Coordinates of C-alpha atoms in Angstrom, one line a residue:
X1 CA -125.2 -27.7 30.6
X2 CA -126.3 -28.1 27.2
X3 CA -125.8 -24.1 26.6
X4 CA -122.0 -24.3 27.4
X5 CA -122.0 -26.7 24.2
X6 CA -120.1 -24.4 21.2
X7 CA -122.7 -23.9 18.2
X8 CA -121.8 -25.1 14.7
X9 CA -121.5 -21.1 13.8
X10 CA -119.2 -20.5 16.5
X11 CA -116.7 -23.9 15.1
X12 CA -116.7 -22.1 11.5
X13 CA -115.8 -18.6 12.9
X14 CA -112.8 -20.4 15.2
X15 CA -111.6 -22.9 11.8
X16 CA -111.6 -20.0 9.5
X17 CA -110.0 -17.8 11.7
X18 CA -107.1 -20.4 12.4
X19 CA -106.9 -21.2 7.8
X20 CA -103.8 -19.4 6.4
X21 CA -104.5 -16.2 4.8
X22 CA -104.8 -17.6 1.1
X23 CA -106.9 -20.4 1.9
X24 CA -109.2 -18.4 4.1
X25 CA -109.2 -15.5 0.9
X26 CA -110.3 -18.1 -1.1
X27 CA -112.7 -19.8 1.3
X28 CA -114.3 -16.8 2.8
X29 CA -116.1 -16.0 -1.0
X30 CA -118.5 -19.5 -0.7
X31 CA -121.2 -20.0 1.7
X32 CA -120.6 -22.9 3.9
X33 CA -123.4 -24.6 5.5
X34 CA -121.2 -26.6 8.0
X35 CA -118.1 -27.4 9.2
X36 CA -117.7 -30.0 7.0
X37 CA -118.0 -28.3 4.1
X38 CA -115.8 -26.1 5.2
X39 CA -113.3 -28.2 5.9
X40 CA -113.8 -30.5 2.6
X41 CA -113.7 -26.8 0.7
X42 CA -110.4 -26.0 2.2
X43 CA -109.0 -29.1 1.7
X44 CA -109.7 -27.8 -2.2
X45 CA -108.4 -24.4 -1.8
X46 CA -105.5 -26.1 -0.7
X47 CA -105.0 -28.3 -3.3
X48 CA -105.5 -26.0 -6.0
X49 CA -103.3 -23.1 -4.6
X50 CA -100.4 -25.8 -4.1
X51 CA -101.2 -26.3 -8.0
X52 CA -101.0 -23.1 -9.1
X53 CA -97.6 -22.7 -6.9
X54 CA -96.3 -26.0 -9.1
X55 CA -97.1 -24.5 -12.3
X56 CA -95.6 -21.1 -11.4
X57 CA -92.4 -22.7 -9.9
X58 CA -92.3 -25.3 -13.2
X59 CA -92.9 -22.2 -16.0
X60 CA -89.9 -20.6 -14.0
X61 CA -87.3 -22.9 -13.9
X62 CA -88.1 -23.3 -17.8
X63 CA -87.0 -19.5 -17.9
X64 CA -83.9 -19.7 -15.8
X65 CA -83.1 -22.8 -17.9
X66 CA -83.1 -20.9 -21.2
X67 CA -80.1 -19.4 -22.7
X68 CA -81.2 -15.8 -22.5
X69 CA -81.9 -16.3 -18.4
X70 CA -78.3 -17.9 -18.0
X71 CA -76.7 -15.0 -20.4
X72 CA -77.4 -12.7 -18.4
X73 CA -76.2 -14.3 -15.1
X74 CA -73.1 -14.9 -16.4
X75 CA -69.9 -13.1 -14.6
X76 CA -68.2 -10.9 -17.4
X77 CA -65.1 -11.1 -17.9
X78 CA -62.5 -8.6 -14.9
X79 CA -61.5 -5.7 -17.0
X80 CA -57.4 -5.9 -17.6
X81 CA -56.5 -2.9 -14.6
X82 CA -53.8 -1.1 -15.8
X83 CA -52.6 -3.3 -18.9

């Protein structure tokens, strides 16, 4: 039964659905015209949002690695109780 077949439409619908929420944001804004291309454009969502995660985690550290960052972390001293 050729019918029972699932259409190309229905395989994007069921992938997109089962992307993570950022890909999927990022994937839903392009027309796709197959699977394929929906797969291969994920595969670059992917990519690029584990790039900008890099870069975000990278310009952090360079903050908590500066003096300022660590000043403020540091314990002050226990205030002398009763001395």
């Amino acid at each position: 039964d050729s019918d029972d077949a699932p259409t190309e439409a229905w395989k994007i619908k069921k992938y997109r659905f089962g992307l993570r929420a950022d890909i999927a944001h990022d994937v839903s804004m392009q027309q796709v015209a197959s699977l394929g291309e929906l797969i291969q454009k994920s595969y670059h969502a992917e990519s690029g949002l584990e790039a900008m995660t890099k870069e975000r985690f990278e310009v952090n550290q360079k903050r908590r690695d500066s003096g300022k960052y660590k000043e403020q972390l540091k314990p002050r001293g226990s205030p002398q109780k009763g001395k």
